[in-house]
mmCIF file of C-alpha atoms and ligand atoms in Angstrom:
data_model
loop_
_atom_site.group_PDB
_atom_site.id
_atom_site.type_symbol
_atom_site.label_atom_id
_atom_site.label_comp_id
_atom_site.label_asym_id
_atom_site.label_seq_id
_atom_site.Cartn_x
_atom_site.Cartn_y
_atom_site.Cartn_z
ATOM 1 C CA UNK Z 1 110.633 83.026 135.858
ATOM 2 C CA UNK Z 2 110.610 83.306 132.392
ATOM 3 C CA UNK Z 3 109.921 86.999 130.895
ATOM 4 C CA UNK Z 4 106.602 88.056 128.687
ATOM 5 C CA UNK Z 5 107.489 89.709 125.453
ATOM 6 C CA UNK Z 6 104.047 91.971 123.280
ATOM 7 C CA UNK Z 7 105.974 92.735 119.653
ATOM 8 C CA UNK Z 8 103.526 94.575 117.513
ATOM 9 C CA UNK Z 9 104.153 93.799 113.850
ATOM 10 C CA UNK Z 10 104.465 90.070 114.356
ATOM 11 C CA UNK Z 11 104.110 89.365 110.600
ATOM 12 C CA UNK Z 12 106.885 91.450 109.403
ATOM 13 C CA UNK Z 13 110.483 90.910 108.688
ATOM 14 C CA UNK Z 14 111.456 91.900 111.900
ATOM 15 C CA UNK Z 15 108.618 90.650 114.266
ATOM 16 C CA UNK Z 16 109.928 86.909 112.716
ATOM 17 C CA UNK Z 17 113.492 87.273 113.661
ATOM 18 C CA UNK Z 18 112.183 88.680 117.052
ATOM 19 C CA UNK Z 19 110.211 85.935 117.855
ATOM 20 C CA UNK Z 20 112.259 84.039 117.135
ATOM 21 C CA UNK Z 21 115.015 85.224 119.397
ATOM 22 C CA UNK Z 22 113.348 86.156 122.308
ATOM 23 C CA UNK Z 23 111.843 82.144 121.874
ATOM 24 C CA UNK Z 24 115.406 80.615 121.941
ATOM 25 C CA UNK Z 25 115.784 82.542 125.259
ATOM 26 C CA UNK Z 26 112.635 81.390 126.825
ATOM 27 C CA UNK Z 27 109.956 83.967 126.403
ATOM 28 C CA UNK Z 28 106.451 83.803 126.060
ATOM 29 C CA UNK Z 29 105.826 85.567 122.861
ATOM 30 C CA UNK Z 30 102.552 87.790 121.968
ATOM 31 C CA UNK Z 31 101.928 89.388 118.507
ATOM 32 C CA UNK Z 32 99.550 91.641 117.472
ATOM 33 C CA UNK Z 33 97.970 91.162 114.170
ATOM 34 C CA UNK Z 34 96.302 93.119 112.935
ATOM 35 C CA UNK Z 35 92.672 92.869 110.817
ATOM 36 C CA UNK Z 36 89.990 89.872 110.284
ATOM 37 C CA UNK Z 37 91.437 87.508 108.211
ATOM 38 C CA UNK Z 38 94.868 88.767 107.791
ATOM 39 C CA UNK Z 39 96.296 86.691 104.907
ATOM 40 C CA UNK Z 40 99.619 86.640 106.508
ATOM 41 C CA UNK Z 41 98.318 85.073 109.878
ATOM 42 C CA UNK Z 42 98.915 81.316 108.353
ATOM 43 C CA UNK Z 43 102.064 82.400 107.614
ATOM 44 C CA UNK Z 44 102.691 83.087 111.051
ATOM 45 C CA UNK Z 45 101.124 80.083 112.294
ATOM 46 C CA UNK Z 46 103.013 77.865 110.204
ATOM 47 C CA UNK Z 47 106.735 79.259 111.001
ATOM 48 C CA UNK Z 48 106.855 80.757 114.467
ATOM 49 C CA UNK Z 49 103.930 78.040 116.011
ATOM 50 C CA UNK Z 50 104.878 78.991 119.687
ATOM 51 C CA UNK Z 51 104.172 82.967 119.482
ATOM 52 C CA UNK Z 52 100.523 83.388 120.910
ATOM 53 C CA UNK Z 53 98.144 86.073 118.422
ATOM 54 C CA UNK Z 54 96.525 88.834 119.741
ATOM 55 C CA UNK Z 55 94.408 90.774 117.033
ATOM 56 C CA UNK Z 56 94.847 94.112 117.863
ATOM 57 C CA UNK Z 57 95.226 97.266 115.674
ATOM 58 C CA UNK Z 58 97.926 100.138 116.272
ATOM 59 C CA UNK Z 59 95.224 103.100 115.182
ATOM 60 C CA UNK Z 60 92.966 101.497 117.725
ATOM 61 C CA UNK Z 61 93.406 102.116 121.951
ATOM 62 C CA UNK Z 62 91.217 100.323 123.588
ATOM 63 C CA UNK Z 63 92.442 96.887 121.164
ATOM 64 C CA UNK Z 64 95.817 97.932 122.600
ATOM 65 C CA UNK Z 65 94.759 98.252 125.666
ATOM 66 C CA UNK Z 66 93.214 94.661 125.578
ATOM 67 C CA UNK Z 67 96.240 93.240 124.479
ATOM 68 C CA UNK Z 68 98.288 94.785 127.529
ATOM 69 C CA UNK Z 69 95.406 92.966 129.966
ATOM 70 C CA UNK Z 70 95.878 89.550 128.032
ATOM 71 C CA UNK Z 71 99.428 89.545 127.824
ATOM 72 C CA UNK Z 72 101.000 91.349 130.476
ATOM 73 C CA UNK Z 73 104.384 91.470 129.051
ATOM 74 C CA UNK Z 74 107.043 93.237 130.917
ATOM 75 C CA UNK Z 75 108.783 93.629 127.520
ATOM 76 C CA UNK Z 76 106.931 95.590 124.807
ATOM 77 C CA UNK Z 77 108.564 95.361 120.994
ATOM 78 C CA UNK Z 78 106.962 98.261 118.557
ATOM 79 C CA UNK Z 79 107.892 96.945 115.524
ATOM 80 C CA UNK Z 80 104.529 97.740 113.728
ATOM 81 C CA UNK Z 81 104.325 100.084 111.101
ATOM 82 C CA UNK Z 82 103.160 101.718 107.231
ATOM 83 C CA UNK Z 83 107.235 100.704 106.741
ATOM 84 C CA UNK Z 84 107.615 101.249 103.102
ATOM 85 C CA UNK Z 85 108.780 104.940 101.725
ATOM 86 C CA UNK Z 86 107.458 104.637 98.623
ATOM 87 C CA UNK Z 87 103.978 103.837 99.310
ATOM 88 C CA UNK Z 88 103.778 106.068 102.477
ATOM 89 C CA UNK Z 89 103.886 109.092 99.346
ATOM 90 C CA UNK Z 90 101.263 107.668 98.022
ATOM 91 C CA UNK Z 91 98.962 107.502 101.076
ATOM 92 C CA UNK Z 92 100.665 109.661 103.982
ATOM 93 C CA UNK Z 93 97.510 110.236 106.417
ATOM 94 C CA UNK Z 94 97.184 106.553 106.462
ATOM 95 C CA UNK Z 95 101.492 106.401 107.461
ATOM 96 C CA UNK Z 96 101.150 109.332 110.005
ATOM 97 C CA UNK Z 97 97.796 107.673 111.805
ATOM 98 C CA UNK Z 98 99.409 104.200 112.117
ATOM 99 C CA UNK Z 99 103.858 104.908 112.153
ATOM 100 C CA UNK Z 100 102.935 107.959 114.161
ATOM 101 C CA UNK Z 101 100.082 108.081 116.353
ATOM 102 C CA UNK Z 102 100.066 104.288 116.954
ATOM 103 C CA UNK Z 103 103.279 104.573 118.841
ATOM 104 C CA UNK Z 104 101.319 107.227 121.277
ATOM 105 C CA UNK Z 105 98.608 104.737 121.186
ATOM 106 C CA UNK Z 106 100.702 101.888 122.605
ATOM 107 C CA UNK Z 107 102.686 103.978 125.000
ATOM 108 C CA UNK Z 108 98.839 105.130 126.276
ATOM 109 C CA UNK Z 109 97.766 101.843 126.348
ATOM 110 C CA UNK Z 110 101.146 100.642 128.947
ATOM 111 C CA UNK Z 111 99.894 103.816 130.866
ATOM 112 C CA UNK Z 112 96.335 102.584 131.474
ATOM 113 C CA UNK Z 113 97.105 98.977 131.911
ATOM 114 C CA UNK Z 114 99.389 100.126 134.295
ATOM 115 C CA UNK Z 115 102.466 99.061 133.511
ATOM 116 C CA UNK Z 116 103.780 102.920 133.007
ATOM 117 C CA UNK Z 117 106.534 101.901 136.044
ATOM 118 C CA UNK Z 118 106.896 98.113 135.205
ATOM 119 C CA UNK Z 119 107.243 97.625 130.901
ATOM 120 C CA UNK Z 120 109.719 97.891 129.162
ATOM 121 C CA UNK Z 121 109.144 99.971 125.675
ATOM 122 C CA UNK Z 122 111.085 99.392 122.423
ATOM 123 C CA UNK Z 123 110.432 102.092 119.960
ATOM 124 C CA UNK Z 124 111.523 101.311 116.209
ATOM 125 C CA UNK Z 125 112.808 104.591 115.107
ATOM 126 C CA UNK Z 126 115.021 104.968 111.822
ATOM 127 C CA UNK Z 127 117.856 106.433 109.534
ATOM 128 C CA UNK Z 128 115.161 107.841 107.459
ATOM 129 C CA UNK Z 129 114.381 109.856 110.119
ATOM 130 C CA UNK Z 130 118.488 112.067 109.265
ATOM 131 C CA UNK Z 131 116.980 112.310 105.531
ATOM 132 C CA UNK Z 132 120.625 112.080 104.251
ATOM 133 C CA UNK Z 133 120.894 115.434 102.275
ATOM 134 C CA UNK Z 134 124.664 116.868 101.526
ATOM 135 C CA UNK Z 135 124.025 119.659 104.286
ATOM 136 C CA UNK Z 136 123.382 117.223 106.773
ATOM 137 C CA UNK Z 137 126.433 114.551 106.927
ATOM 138 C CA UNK Z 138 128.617 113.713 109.689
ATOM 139 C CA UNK Z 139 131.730 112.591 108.075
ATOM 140 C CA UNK Z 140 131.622 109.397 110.185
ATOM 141 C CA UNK Z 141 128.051 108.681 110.050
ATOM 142 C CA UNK Z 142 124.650 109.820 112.195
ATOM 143 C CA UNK Z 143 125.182 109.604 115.498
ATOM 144 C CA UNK Z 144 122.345 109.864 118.033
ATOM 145 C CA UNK Z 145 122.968 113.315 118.500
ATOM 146 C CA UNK Z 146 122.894 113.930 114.924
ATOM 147 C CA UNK Z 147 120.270 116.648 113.486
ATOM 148 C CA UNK Z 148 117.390 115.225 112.148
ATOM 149 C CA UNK Z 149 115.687 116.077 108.300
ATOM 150 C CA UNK Z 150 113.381 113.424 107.563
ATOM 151 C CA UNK Z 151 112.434 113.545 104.017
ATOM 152 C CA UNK Z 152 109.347 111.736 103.395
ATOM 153 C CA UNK Z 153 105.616 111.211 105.166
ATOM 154 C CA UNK Z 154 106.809 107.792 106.919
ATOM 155 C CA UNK Z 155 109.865 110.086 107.854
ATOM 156 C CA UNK Z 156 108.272 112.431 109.224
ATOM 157 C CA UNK Z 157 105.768 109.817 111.152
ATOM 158 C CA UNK Z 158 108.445 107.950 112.087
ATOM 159 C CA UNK Z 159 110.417 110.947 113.882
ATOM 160 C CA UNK Z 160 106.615 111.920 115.574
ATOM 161 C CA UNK Z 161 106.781 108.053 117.104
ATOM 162 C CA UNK Z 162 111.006 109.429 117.858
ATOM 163 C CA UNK Z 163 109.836 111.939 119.817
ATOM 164 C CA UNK Z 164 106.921 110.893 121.749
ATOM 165 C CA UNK Z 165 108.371 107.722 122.904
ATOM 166 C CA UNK Z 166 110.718 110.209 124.110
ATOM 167 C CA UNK Z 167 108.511 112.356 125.717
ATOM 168 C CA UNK Z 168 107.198 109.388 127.788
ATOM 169 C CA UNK Z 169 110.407 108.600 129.047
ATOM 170 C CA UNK Z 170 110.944 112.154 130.269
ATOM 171 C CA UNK Z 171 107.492 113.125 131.212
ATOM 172 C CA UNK Z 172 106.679 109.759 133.353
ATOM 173 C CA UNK Z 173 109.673 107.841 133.532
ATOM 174 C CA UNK Z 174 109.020 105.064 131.457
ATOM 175 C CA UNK Z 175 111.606 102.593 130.121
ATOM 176 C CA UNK Z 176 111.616 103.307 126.705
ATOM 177 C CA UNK Z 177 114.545 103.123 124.545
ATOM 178 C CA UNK Z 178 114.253 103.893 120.991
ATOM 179 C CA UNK Z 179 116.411 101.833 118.340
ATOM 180 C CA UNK Z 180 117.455 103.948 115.257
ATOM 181 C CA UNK Z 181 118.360 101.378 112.910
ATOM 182 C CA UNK Z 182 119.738 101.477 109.418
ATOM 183 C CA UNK Z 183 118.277 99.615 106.420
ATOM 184 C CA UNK Z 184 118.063 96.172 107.323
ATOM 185 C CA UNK Z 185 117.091 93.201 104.892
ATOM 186 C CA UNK Z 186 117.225 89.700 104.573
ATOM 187 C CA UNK Z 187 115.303 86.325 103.250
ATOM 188 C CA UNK Z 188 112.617 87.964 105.331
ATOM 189 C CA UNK Z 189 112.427 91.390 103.408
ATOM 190 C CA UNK Z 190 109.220 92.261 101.975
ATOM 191 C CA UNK Z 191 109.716 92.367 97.688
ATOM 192 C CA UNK Z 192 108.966 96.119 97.352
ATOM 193 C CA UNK Z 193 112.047 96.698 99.221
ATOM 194 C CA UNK Z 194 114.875 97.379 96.678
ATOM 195 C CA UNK Z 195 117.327 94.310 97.748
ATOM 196 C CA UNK Z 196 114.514 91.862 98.068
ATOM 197 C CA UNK Z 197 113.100 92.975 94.660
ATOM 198 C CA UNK Z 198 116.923 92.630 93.242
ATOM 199 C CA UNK Z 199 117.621 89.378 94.671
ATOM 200 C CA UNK Z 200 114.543 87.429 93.765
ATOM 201 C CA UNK Z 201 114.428 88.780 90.381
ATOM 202 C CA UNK Z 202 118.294 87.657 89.846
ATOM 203 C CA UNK Z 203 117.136 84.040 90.832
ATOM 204 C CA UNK Z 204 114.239 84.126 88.812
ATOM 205 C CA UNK Z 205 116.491 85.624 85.783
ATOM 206 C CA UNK Z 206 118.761 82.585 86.768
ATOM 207 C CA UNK Z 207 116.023 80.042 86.611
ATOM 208 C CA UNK Z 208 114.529 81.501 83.420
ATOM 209 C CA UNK Z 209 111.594 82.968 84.771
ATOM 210 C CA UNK Z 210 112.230 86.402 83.931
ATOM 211 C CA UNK Z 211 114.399 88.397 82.101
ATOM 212 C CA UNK Z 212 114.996 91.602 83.268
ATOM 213 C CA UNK Z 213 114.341 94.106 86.209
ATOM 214 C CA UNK Z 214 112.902 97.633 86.121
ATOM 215 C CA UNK Z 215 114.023 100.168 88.964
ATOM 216 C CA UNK Z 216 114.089 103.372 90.059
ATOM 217 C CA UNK Z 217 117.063 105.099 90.744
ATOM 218 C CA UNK Z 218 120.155 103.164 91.328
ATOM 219 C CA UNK Z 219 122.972 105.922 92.609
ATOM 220 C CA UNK Z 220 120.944 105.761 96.167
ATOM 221 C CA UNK Z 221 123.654 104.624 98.753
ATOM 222 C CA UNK Z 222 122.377 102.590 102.060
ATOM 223 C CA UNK Z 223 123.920 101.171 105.109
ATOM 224 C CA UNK Z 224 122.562 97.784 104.623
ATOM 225 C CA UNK Z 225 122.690 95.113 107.507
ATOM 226 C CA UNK Z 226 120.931 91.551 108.220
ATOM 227 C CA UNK Z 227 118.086 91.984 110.229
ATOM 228 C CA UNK Z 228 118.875 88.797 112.262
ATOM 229 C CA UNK Z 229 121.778 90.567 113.968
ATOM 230 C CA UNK Z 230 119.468 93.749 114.409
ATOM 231 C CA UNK Z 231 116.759 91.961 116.497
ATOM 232 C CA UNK Z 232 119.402 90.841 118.982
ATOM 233 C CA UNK Z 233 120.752 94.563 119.468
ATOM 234 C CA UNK Z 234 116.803 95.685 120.376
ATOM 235 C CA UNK Z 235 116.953 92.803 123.264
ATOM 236 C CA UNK Z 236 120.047 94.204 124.550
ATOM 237 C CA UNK Z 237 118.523 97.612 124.503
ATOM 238 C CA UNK Z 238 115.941 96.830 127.124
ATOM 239 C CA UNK Z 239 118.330 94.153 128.957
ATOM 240 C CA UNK Z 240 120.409 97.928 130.001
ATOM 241 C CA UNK Z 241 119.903 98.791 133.481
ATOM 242 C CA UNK Z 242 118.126 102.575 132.053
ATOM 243 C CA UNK Z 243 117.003 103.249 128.586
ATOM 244 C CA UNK Z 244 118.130 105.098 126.122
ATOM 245 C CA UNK Z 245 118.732 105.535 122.342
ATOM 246 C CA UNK Z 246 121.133 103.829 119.991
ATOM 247 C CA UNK Z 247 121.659 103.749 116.362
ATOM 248 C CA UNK Z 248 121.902 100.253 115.137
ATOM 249 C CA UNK Z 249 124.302 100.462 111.937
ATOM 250 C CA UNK Z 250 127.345 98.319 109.794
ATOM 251 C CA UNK Z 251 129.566 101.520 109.140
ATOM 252 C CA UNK Z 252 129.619 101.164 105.500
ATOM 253 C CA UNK Z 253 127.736 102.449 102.439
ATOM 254 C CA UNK Z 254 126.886 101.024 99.510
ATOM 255 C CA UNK Z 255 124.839 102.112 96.178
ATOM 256 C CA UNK Z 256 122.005 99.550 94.358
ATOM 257 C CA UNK Z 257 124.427 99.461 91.717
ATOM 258 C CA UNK Z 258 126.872 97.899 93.890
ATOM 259 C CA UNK Z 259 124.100 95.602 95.353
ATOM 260 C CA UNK Z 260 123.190 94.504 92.117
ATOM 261 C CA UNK Z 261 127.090 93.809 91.005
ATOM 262 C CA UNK Z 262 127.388 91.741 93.655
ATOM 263 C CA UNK Z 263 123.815 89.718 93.478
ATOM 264 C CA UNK Z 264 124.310 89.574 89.319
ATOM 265 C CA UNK Z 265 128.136 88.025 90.129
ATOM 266 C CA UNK Z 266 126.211 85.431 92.424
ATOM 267 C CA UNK Z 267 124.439 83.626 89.043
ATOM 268 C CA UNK Z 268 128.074 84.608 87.029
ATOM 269 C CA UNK Z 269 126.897 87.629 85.151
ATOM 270 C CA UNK Z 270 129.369 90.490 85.220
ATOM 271 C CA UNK Z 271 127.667 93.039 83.346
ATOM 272 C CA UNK Z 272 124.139 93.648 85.074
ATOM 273 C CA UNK Z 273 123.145 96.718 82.652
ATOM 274 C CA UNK Z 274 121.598 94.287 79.413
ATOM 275 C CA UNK Z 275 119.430 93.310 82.365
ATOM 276 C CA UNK Z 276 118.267 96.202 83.635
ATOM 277 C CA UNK Z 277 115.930 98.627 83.118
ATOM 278 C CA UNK Z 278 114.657 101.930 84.886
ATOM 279 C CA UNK Z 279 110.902 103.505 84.896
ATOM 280 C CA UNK Z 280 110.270 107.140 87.306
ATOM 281 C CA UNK Z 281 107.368 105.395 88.429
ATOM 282 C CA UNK Z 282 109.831 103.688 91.106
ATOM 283 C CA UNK Z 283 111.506 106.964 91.744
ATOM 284 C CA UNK Z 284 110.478 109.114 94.891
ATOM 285 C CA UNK Z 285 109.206 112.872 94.913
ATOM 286 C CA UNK Z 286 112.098 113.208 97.450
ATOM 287 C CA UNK Z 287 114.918 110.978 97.445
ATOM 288 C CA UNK Z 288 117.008 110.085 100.303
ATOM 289 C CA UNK Z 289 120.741 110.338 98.787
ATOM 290 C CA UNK Z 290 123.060 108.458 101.412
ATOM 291 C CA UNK Z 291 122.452 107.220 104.587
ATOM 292 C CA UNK Z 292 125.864 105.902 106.840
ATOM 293 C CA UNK Z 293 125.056 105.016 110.389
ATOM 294 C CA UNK Z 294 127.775 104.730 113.577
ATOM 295 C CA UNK Z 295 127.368 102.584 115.663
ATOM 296 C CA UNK Z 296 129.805 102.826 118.221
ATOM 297 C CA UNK Z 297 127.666 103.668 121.232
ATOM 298 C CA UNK Z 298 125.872 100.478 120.713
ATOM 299 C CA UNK Z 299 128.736 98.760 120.222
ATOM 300 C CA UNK Z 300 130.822 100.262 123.873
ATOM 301 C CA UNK Z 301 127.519 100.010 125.620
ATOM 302 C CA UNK Z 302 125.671 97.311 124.877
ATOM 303 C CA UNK Z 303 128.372 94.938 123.345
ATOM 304 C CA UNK Z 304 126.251 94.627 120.171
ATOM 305 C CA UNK Z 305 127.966 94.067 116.459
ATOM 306 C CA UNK Z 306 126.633 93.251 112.937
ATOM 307 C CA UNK Z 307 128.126 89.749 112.285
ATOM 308 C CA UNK Z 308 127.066 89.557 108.521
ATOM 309 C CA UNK Z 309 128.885 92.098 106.181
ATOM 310 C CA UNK Z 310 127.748 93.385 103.640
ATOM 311 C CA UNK Z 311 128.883 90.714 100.536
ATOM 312 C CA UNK Z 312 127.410 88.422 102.813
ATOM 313 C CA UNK Z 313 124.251 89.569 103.118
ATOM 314 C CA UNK Z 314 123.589 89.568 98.767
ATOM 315 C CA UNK Z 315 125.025 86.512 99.218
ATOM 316 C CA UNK Z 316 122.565 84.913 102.086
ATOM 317 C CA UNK Z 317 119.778 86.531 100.365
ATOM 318 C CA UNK Z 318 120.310 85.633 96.617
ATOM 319 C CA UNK Z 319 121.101 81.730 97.876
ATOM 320 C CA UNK Z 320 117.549 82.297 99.939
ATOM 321 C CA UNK Z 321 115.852 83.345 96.440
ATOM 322 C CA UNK Z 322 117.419 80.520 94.253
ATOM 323 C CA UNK Z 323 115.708 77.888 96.073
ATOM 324 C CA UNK Z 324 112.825 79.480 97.143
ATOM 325 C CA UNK Z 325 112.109 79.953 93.189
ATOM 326 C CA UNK Z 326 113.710 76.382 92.093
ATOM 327 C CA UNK Z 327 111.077 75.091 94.669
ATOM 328 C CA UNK Z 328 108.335 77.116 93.496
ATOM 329 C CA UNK Z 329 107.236 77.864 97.166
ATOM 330 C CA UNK Z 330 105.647 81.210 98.085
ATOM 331 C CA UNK Z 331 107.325 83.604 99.841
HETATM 332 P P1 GDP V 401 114.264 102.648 102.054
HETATM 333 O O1 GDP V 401 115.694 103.027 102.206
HETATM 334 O O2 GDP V 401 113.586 102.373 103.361
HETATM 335 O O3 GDP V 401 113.498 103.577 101.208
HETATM 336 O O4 GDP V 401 114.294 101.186 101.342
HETATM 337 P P2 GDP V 401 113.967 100.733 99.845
HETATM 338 O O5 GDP V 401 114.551 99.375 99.688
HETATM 339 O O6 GDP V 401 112.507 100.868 99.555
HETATM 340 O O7 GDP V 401 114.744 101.779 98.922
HETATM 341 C C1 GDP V 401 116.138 101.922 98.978
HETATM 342 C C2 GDP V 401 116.586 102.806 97.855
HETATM 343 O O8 GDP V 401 116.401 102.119 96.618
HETATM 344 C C3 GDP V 401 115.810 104.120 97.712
HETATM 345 O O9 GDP V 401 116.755 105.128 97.445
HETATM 346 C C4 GDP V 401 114.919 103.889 96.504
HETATM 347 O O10 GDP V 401 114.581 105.089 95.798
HETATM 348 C C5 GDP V 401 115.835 103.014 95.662
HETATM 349 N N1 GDP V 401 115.158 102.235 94.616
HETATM 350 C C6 GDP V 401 115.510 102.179 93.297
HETATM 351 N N2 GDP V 401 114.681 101.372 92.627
HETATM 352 C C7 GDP V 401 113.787 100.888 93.519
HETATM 353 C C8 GDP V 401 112.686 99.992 93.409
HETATM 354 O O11 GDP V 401 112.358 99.492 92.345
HETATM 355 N N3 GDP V 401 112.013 99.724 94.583
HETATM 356 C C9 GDP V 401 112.366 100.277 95.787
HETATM 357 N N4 GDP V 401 111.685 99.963 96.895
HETATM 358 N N5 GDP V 401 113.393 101.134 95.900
HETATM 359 C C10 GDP V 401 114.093 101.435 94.797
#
C-alpha cells in the first residue's frame, strides 16, 4: 500500500525536492503551509500539483495536531523553519518559538494523535549547530559525535529542536532520526542565501541588468552540496530499520570567493573584484568561519552519496539563473 508522507515547510527549497521525491516513489504527499493567503501557496500549486495543503502553523499545537488527524502519515518530514542566519539576529524570539519549540510542537502533536509508536520523525538539524570556531575542528570534518558551539539564535534554536527530537526518541521510543546536513543550495535556494544571491546576480550582470554585487564577508568557507541529492539521504534515514543521526555532507570546503570565481568564469569573466562590492550591513555579529562535514556514516550505513560536486553545483545553478532572467519569469 502506498506510504503517507506530512513534510512541514512545503514551500521551501527543500519541501520541493521532497515532494518531489517521495512523489516519484508513490507517496501521498501533505504540506503544511503555513498563514492565510500565503503568497507562495500558488507557487506550490503550480509546480508540485499532486502534494495535498494542509494550513497549519509550527508555533501552533492543536493546527498540528489537526494535520496529524487529516493526514495520517506514517512518515513525518520537519523541514519547516526561521532558516536564514542573518535574519534570525535580527528577530531571534521569533527563530527560537518557530526552529525551536515548533519541533516540540510537532513531536507533541505525533504523541496525541497517537502515532508516538507508529510515525516516523525526520528532524532537520544542521552544521550551524558545530559553529565552526578554530577550537572546535575535527581535522576531517564534524562527525555526529562532534561537540557542538552553535553561534547564532537559529543555532542555538536549531540545536534546542537537536535535542528534543532526541529526547523523544529516548524518553518514548519514537522513530526519530535527526539529519545534520551541511549547506545545501540549488535553483531552489531562497536569494538571501549567499550562492543564490551570487548566481542570479552573475546572470543578471550577464544579461545587463545589473552591474555589480554587494556582500558581506567573502573569506567564509562552506561545505556546499545540491539539495536534490540531500532530500534522498532524509528518505533513506527513515527507510533504516531504527533511527538515528547522520550528518549529510560533500567532504570539501570552499570560500564565497571561490564560489564566485567559479560562477563569474561561467559568463567568461576572470577577475570578479571590478564587480564586487562589500557593505557590514551583510556581515553577522558572529560569524561562522568554516564548516566541513563527514559523511561517512551516512555513506557505510545508509548507502547515501552527493552526486553533484561542487563545480557542478555553480554550474547547475548559474545555467538555472541565465534563463530564468533571459525569460523574465519570477522566481
Ligand atoms: P548560512 O551558512 O546558513 O549562513 O548560509 P548563507 O548563504 O546565508 O551564508 C553563507 C556565508 O556567506 C556566511 O558566512 C555569510 O556571512 C556569508 N555572506 C557574505 N555575504 C553575504 C550576503 O550578502 N548574504 C548572505 N546570506 N551571506 C553572505
Amino acid at each position: 500500500m502506498a506510504k503517507t508522507a506530512l513534510i512541514t515547510g512545503i514551500t521551501g527549497q527543500d519541501g520541493y525536492h521532497l515532494a518531489q521525491l517521495l512523489h516519484e516513489k508513490g507517496y501521498k504527499v501533505y504540506g503544511i503551509m503555513r498563514a492565510q493567503q500565503n503568497p507562495r501557496r500558488k507557487n506550490v500549486e503550480t509546480e508540485l500539483p499532486y502534494v495535498n495543503i494542509i494550513e497549519a502553523d509550527l508555533s501552533d499545537l492543536s493546527s498540528l495536531v489537526r494535520a496529524m488527524e487529516t493526514a495520517k502519515p506514517q512518515e513525518v518530514y520537519n523541514l519547516a523553519a526561521i532558516s536564514h542566519v542573518g535574519y534570525s539576529f535580527k528577530n531571534p524570539i521569533l527563530t527560537a518559538d518557530v526552529t525551536g519549540k515548533g519541533v516540540l510542537n510537532m513531536l507533541e502533536a505525533i504523541r496525541l494523535s497517537g502515532g508516538e509508536k507508529t510515525v516516523r520523525f525526520y528532524q532537520a538539524s544542521t552544521s550551524e549547530m558545530y559553529g565552526g570556531l578554530e577550537y572546535n575542528r575535527p581535522k576531517n570534518g564534524y562527525t555526529e559525535e562532534s561537540k557542538f558551539h552553535p553561534r547564532s539564535p537559529y543555532g542555538v534554536a536549531k540545536l534546542y529542536g537537536h535535542w528534543i527530537a532526541t529526547n523523544y526518541r529516548e524518553s518514548y521510543g519514537m522513530f526519530v532520526s535527526c539529519g545534520i546536513l551541511f549547506n545545501h543550495e540549488g535553483e531552489r535556494r531562497g536569494l538571501e542565501f549567499v550562492t543564490r544571491k551570487i548566481s542570479n546576480a552573475v546572470a543578471r550582470i550577464k544579461l545587463g541588468k545589473q552591474d555589480h554585487i554587494v556582500l558581506g564577508d567573502l573569506w567564509p568557507k562552506r561545505d556546499w552540496g545540491y539539495a536534490g541529492d540531500y532530500v534522498e539521504g532524509m528518505w533513506r534515514m527513515l527507510q533504516q530499520d531504527k533511527p538515528d543521526d547522520f550528518v549529510l555532507a560533500t567532504g570539501e570546503t570552499h570560500s564565497i570567493e571561490e564560489f564566485l570565481t567559479l560562477a563569474f568564469k561561467e559568463i567568461g569573466i576572470d577577475d570578479w573584484k571590478p564587480y564586487v562590492k562589500q557593505d557590514p550591513a551583510f556581515m553577522r555579529p558572529a560569524e561562522v568561519d568554516l564548516l566541513l562535514g563527514d559523511p561517512t556514516k551516512a555513506e557505510k550505513v545508509l548507502g547515501w552519496k552527493r552526486k553533484v560536486d561542487f563545480p557542478g553545483l555553480v554550474k547547475k545553478m548559474v545555467e538555472y539563473d541565465l534563463e530564468l532572467e533571459s525569460d523574465q519569469k519570477t522566481s
